[in-house]
Coordinates of C-alpha atoms and ligand atoms in Angstrom, one line a residue:
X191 CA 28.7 26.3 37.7
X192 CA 28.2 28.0 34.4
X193 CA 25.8 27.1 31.9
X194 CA 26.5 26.0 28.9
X195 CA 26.7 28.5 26.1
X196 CA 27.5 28.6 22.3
X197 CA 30.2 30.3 20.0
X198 CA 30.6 33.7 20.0
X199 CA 28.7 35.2 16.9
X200 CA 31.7 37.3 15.7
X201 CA 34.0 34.6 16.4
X202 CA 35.5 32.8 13.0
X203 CA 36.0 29.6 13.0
X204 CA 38.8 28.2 11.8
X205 CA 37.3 25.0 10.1
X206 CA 33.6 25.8 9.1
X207 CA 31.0 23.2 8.5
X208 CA 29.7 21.9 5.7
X209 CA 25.7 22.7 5.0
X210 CA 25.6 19.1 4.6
X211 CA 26.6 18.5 8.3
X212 CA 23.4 20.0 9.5
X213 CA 21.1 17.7 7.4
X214 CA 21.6 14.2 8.5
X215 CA 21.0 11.5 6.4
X216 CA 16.9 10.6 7.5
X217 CA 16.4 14.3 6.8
X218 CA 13.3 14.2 4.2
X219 CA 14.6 16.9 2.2
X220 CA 16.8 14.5 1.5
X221 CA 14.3 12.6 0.0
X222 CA 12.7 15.6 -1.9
X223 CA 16.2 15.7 -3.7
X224 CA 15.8 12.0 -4.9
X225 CA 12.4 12.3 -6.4
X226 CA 12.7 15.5 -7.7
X227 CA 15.9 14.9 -9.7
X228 CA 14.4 11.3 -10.8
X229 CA 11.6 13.4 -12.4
X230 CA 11.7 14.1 -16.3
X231 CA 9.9 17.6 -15.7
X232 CA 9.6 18.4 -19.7
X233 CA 7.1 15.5 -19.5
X234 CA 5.3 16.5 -17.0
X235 CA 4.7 19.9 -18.5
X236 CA 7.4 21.9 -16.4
X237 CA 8.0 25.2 -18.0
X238 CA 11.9 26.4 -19.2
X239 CA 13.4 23.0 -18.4
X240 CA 16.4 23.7 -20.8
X241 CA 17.8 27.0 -20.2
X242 CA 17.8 29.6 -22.7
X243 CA 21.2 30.2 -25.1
X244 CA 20.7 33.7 -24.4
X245 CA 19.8 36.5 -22.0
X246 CA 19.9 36.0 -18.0
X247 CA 19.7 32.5 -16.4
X248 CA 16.7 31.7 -14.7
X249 CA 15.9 29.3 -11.8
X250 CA 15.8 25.9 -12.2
X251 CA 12.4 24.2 -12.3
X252 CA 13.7 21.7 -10.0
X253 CA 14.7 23.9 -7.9
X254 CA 11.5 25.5 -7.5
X255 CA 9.6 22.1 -7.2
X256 CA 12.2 21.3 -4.7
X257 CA 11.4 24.1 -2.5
X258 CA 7.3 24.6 -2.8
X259 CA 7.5 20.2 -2.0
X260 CA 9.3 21.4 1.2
X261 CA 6.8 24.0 1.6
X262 CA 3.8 22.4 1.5
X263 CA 5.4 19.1 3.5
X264 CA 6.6 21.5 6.2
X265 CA 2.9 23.8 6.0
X266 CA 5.0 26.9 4.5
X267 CA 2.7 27.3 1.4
X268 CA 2.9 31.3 0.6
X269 CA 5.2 32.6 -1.9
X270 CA 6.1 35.6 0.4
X271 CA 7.3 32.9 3.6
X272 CA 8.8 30.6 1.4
X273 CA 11.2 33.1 0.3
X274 CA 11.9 34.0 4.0
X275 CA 13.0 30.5 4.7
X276 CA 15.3 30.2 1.6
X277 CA 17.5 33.0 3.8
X278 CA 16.7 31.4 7.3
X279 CA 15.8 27.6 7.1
X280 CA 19.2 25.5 7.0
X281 CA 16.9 22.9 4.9
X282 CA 15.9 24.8 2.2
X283 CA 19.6 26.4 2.2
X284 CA 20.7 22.9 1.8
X285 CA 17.8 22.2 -0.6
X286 CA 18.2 25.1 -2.9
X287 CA 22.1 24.9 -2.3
X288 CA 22.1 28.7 -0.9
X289 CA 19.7 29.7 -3.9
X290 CA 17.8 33.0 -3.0
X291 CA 14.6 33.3 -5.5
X292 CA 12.3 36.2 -4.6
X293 CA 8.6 35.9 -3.8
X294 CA 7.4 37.1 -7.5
X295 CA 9.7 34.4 -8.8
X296 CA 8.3 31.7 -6.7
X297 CA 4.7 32.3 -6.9
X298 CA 5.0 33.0 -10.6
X299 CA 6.3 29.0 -11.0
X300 CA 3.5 28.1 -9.7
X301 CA 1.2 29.6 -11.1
X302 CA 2.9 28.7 -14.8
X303 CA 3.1 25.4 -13.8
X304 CA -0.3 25.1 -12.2
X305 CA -1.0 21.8 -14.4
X306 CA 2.3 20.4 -13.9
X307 CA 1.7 19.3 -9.7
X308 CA -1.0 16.9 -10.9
X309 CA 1.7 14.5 -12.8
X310 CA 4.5 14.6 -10.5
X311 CA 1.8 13.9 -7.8
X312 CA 0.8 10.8 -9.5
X313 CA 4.3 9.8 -10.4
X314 CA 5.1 9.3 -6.5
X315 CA 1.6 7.4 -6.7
X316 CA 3.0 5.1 -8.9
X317 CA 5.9 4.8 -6.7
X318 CA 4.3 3.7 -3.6
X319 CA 2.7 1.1 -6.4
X320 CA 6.2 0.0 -6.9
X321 CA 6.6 -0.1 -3.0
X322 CA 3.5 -1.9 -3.1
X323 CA 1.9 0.1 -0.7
X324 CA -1.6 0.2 -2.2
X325 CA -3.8 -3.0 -1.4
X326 CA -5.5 -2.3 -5.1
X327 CA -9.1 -4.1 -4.2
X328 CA -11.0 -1.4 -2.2
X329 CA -11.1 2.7 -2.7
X330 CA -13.1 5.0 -0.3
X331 CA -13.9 7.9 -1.9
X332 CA -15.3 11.0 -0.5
X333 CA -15.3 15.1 -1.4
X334 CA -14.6 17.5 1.1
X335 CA -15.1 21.4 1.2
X336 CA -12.1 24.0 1.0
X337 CA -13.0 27.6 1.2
X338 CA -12.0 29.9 -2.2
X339 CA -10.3 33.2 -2.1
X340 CA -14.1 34.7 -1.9
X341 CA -16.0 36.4 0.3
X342 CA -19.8 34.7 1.3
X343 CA -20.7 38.3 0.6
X344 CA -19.5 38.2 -2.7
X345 CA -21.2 35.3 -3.8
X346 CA -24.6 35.5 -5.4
X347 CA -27.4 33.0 -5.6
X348 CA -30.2 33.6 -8.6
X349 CA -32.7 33.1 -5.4
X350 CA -30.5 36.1 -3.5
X351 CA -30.1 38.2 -6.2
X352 CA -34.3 38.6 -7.7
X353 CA -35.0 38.4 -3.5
X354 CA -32.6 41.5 -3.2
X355 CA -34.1 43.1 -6.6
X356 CA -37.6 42.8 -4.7
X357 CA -36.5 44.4 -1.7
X358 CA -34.7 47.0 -3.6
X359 CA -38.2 47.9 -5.6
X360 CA -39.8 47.9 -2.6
X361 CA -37.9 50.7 -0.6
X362 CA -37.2 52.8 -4.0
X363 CA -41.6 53.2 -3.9
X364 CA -41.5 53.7 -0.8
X365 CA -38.7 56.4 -0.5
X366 CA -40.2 57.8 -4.0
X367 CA -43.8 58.1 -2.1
X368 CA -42.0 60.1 1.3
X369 CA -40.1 62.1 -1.8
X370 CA -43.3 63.1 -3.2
X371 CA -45.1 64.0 0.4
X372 CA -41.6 66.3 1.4
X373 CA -42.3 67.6 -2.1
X374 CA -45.9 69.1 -1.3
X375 CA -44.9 69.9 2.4
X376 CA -42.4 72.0 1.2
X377 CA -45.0 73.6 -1.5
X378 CA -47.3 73.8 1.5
X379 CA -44.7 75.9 3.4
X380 CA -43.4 78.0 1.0
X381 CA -40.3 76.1 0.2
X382 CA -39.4 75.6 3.7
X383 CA -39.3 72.5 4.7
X384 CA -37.2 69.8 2.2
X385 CA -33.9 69.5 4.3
X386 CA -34.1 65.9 4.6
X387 CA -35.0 65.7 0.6
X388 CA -30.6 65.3 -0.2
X389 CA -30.3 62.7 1.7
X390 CA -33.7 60.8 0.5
X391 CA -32.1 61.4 -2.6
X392 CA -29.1 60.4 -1.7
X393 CA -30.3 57.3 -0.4
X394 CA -32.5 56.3 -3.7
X395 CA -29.4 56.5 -6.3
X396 CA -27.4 54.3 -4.1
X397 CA -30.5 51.7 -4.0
X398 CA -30.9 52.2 -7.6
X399 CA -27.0 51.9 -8.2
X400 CA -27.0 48.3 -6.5
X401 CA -30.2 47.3 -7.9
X402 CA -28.9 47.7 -11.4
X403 CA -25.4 46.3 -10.1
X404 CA -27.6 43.0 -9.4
X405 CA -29.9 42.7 -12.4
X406 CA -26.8 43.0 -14.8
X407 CA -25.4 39.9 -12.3
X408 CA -28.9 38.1 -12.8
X409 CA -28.9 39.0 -16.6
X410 CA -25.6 37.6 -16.9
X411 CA -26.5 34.3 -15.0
X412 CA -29.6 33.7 -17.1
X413 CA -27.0 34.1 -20.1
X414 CA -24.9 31.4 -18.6
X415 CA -27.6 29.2 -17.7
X416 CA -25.2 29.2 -14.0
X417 CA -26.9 29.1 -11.1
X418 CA -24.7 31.6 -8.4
X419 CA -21.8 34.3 -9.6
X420 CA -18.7 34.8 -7.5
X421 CA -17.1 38.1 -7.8
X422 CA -13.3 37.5 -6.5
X423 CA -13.1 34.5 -7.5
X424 CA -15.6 33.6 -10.5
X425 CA -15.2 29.8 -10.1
X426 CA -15.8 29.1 -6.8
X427 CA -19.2 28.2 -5.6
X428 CA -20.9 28.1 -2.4
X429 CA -21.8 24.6 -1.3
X430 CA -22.5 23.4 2.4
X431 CA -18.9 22.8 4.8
X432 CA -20.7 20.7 7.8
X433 CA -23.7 22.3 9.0
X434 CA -22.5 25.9 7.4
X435 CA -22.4 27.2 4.2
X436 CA -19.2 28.7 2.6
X437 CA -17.6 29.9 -0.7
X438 CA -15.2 26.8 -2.3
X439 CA -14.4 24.1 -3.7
X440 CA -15.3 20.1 -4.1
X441 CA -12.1 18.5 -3.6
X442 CA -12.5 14.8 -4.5
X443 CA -9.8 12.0 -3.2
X444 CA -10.1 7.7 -3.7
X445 CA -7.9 6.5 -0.7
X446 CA -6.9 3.4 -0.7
X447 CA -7.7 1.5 2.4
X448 CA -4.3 -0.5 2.8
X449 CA -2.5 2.2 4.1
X450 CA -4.6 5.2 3.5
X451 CA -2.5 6.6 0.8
X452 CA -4.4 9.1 -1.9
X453 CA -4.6 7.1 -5.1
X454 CA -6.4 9.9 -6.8
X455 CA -7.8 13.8 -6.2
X456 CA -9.5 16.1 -8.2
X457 CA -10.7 19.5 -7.6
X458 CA -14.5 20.8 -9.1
X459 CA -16.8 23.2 -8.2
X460 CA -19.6 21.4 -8.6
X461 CA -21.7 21.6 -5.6
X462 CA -22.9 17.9 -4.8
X463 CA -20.9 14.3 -4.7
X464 CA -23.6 13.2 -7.4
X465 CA -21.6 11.9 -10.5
X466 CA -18.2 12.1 -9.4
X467 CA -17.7 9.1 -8.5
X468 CA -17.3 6.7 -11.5
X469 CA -14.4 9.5 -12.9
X470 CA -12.8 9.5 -10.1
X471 CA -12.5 5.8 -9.4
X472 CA -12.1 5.2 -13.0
X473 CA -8.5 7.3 -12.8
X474 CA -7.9 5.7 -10.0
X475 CA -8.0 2.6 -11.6
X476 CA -5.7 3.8 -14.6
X477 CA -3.2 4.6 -11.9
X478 CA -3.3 1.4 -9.8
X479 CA -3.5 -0.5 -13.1
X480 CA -6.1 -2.7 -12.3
X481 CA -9.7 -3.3 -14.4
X482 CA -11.7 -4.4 -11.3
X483 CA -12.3 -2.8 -8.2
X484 CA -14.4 -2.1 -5.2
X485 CA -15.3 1.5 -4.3
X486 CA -17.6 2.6 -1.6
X487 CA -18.9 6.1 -0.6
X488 CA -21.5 7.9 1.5
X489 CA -24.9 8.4 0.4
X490 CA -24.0 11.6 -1.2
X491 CA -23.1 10.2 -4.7
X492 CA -26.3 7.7 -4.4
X493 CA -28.3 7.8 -8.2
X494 CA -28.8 5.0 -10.2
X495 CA -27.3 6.3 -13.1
X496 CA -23.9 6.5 -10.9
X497 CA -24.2 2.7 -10.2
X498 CA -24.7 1.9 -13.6
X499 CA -21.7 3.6 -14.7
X500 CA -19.3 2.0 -12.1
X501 CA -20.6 -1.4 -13.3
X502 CA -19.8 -0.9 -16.6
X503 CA -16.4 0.6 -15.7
X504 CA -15.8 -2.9 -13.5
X505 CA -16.3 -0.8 -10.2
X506 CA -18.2 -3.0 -7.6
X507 CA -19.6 -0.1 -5.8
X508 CA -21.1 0.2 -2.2
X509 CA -23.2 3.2 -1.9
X510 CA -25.9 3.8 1.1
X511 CA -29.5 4.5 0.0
X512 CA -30.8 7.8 1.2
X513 CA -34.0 7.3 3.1
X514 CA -35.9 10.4 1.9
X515 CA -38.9 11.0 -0.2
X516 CA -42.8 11.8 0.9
X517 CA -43.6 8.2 2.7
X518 CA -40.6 9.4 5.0
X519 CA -42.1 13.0 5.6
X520 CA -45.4 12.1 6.1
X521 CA -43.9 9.1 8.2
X522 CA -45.7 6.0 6.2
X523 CA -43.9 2.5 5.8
X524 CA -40.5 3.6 3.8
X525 CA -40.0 1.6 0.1
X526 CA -37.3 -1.0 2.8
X527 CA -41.1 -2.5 4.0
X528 CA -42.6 -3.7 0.4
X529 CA -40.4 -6.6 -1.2
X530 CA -40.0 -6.9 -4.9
X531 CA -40.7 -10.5 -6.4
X532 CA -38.4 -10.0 -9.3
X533 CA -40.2 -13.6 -11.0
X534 CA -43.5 -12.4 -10.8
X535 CA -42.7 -8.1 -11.3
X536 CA -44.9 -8.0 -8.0
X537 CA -43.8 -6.6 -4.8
X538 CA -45.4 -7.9 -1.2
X539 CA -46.6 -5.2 1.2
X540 CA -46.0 -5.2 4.9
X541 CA -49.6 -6.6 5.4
X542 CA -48.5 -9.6 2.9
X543 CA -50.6 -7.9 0.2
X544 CA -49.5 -7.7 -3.9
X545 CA -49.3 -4.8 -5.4
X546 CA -48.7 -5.2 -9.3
X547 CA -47.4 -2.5 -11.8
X548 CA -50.7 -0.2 -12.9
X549 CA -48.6 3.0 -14.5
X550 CA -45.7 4.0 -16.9
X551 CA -44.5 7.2 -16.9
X552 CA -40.7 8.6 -16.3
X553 CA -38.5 10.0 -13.8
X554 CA -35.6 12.3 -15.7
X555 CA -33.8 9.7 -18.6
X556 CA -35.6 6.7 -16.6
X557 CA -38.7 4.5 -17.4
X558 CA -40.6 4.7 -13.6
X559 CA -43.3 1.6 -13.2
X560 CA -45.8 2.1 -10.5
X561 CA -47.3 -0.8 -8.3
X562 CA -50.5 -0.6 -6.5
X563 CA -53.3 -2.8 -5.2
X564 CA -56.3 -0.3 -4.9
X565 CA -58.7 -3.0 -3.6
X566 CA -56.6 -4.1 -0.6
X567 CA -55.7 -1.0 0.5
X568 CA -59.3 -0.4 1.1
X569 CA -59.8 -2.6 3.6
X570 CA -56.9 -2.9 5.4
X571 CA -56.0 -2.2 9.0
X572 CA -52.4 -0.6 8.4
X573 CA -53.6 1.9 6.4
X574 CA -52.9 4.6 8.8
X575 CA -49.5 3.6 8.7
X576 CA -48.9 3.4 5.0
X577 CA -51.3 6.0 3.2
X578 CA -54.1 8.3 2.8
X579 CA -55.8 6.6 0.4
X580 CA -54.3 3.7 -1.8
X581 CA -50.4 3.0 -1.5
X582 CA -48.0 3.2 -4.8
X583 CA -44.9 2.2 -4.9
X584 CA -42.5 3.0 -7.8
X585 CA -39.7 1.3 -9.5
X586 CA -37.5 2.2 -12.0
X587 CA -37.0 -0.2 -15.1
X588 CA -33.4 -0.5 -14.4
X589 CA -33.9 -0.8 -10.7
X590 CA -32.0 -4.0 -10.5
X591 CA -28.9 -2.5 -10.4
X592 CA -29.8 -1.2 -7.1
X593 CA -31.0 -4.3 -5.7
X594 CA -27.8 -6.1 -6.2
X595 CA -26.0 -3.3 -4.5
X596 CA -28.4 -3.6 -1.5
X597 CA -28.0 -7.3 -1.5
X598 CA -23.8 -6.3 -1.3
X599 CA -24.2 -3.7 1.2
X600 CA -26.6 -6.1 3.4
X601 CA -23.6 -8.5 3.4
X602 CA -21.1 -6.4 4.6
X603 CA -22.1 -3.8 6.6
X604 CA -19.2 -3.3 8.2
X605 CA -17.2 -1.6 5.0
X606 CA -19.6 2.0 5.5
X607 CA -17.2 2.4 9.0
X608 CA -14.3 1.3 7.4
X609 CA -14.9 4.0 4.5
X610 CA -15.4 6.4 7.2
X611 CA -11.8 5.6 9.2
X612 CA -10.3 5.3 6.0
X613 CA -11.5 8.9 4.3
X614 CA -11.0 10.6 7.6
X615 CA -7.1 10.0 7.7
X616 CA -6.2 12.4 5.2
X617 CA -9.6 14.8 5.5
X618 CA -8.2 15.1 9.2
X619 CA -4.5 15.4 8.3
X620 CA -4.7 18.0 5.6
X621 CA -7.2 20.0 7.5
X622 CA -5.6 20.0 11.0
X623 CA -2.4 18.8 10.6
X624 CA -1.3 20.4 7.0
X625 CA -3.6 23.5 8.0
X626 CA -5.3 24.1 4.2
X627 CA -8.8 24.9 5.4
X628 CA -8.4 27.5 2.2
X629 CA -6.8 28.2 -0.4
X630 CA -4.7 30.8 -1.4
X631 CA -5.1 31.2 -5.0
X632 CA -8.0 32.0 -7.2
X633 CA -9.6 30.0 -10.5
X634 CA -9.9 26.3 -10.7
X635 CA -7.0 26.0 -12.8
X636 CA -4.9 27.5 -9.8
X637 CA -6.3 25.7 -6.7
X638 CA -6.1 22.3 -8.9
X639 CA -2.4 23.1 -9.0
X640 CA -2.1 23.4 -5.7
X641 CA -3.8 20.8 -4.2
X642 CA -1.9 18.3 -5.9
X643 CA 0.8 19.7 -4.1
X644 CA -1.1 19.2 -1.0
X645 CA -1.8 15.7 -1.6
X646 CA 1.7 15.3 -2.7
X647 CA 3.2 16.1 0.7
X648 CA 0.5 14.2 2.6
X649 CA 1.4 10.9 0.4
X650 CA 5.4 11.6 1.1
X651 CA 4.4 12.0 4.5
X652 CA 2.5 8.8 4.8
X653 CA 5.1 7.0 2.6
X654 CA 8.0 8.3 4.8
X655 CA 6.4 6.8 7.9
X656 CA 5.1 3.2 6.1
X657 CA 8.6 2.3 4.6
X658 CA 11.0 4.6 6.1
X659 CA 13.2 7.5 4.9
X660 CA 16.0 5.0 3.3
X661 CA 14.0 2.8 1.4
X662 CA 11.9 5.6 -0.2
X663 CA 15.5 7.3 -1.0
X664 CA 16.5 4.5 -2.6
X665 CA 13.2 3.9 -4.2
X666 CA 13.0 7.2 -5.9
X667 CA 17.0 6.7 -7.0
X668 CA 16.4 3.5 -8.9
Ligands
SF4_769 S1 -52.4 0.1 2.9 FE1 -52.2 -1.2 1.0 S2 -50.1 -1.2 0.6 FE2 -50.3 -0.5 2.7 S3 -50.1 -2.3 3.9 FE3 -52.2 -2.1 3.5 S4 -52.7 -3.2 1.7 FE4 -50.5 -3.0 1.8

């Protein structure tokens, strides 16, 4: 028995299919057709939305959102494959309706439209909201690392740069000094010996080329008041990726724990959490609509002046204290062991002792008080465990702010895991799944542009498997 085979490729067929025959109806291009058409893309800043009266047509913007949403939904994120599929991929045939744009063409939208993603990413946010798909009481919010289009060795430090100016000085004396000894040798033998001088020489102007290449990057660094330069890409930064350091960016998202959709992202290269996470809650608030809300983090974005800012902005924030500072080195009692008496502006030590405030002074824009009890530190059997000599312990005049947070942390502890399972979702999905461990294009500008593409297709994805392919069609149609 035979097995069993196709057409014949030459042979015609006498009643050829439709294109639409080989997408079937919970096809989610199908869906990327709904939303995109549903989109008034002048508003969102979409480039050549009219076409021009005169000269030669050019693509639709739709058409080009069309295909780069399949792209990044589908991991096909280069200009240069994209194009391959609109000749090969039955989808994007049926998509683009047999549309052909080159590469240039394709990667030139994007980079035009570069701040366009960001509001047709948060008009499908405020779909799901319509869907009600977001729970709207708690966000988790955390940054992750993606690498830049740049080279560790192409980034800079100021610490790298003087360290490789010192080096540099040091091997220009000495290859100066073994110029100057080949130098009287070669007096010595009657202009003999000095073969090895060319390359010495050789050697030095390169050193010296460098070294000058490097003080003009220090120069301009002390100009800028930055504290690393980037040569491929000037805006990326290096910042730690796990236990490694690498060239990139912050990318910041505020999931929403209901169903783990993205509520809000935002890419930076600054190189710590610290401070972004009032702004980034605070949009994310503007999105869901809603003028109270919950947020918790990792220790990361722990300062005071963070939680003051989210209580103003009607954040109820959960934030981990970071258990660091010289007590914790030097392994004494840590600040958790002294209690604060907020009555009497006394705290109690572990050996039931009361230490009251004994200095101003200031720590950056705060007022810091200092409590101390000289006397009974003197005398007292856990010394060893607490100090050298007396024990301080200081407090910050606003401080109270970051009692009450302990005090909500304390009663649910259980809501640092559930940041963690919630933050990991699409961290792990975009990563592994969607494969962006990097980005392809340079500036901030650019990579901004296309991670809201990124977070685009992983909120479609989600939304696609919450609801359904029909409902979302009929969604984005209404
Ligand atoms: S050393 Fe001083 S602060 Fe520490 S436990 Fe003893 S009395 Fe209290």
């Amino acid at each position: 028995m035979a097995h069993i085979s196709g057409s014949h490729r030459s042979q015609l067929l006498l009643l050829p299919e439709a294109v639409d025959d080989y997408v079937g109806a919970d096809n989610p291009v199908r869906f990327i057709e709904a939303f995109v058409d549903g989109l008034d893309l002048a508003a969102a800043g979409f480039a050549r939305v009219l076409p021009k009266a005169t000269g030669r047509p050019g693509y639709d913007p739709a058409d080009l959102l069309k295909l780069y949403v399949y792209g990044y939904l589908n991991r096909v994120r280069s200009s240069r494959r994209l194009e391959a599929e609109t000749h090969r991929n039955v989808e994007v045939i049926w998509l683009l309706r047999h549309l052909k744009p080159d590469f240039k063409t394709i990667a030139d939208f994007r980079r035009d439209n570069r701040a366009a993603f960001r509001p047709v990413f948060r008009e499908f946010v405020l779909l799901c909201r319509q869907l009600d798909l977001f729970g709207r009481e708690l966000l988790a919010v955390d940054g992750m690392r993606i690498k830049a289009v740049n080279n560790k060795d192409c980034n800079f430090t100021r610490g790298a740069l003087a360290e490789f100016i010192r080096r540099a000085d040091e091997k220009l004396a000495d290859y100066l000094r073994r110029l100057d000894d080949s130098d009287v040798q070669d007096e010595r033998a009657g202009g003999t010996v000095g073969r090895g001088e060319d390359k010495l020489k050789e050697k030095i102007a390169a050193i010296q080329g460098k070294r000058h290449r490097h003080k003009a990057m220090l120069a301009e660094l002390e100009r800028t008041g930055e504290d690393q330069v980037s040569l491929t890409d000037p805006d990326s930064r290096a910042m730690a990726r796990m236990t490694k350091v690498g060239v990139g960016y912050n990318v910041q998202l505020a999931v929403d724990v209901k169903h783990k959709l993205i509520v809000e992202q935002e890419v930076c290269n600054r190189v710590l959490d610290m401070g972004l996470l009032a702004p980034t809650v605070e949009a994310a608030m503007a999105t869901l609509g809603v003028d109270r809300i919950e947020a918790v983090a990792d220790k990361g974005y722990f300062k005071i002046e963070e939680v003051e800012a989210c209580e103003k902005a009607g954040i109820t924030a959960y934030l981990p204290k970071p258990v660091r500072g010289p007590a914790v080195r030097k392994g004494f009692f840590t600040k958790e062991a002294f209690r604060f008496e907020p009555d009497k502006n006394v705290y109690t030590c572990p050996a039931g002792q009361t230490l009251s405030p004994c200095r101003r002074g200031r720590s950056r824009d705060n007022v810091k008080i200092d409590y101390a009890n000289p006397a009974a530190c003197k005398a007292c059997a856990l010394r060893p465990r607490c100090t050298n000599t007396y024990r301080h312990v200081s407090r910050l005049e606003n401080e109270a702010v970051l009692d009450r947070m302990a005090a909500r942390l304390a009663a649910r502890p259980d809501i640092l895991d559930h940041r963690r399972e919630t933050v990991e979702h699409p961290f792990g999905t975009i990563k592994q799944w969607m494969g962006q461990c990097a980005f392809l294009m340079r500036r901030l500008e650019n990579v901004r542009g296309e991670f809201s593409l990124t977070a685009l297709a992983y909120n479609i994805r989600r939304a696609i498997t919450l609801v359904g392919l029909p409902d979302l069609i009929a969604a984005a149609r209404a």
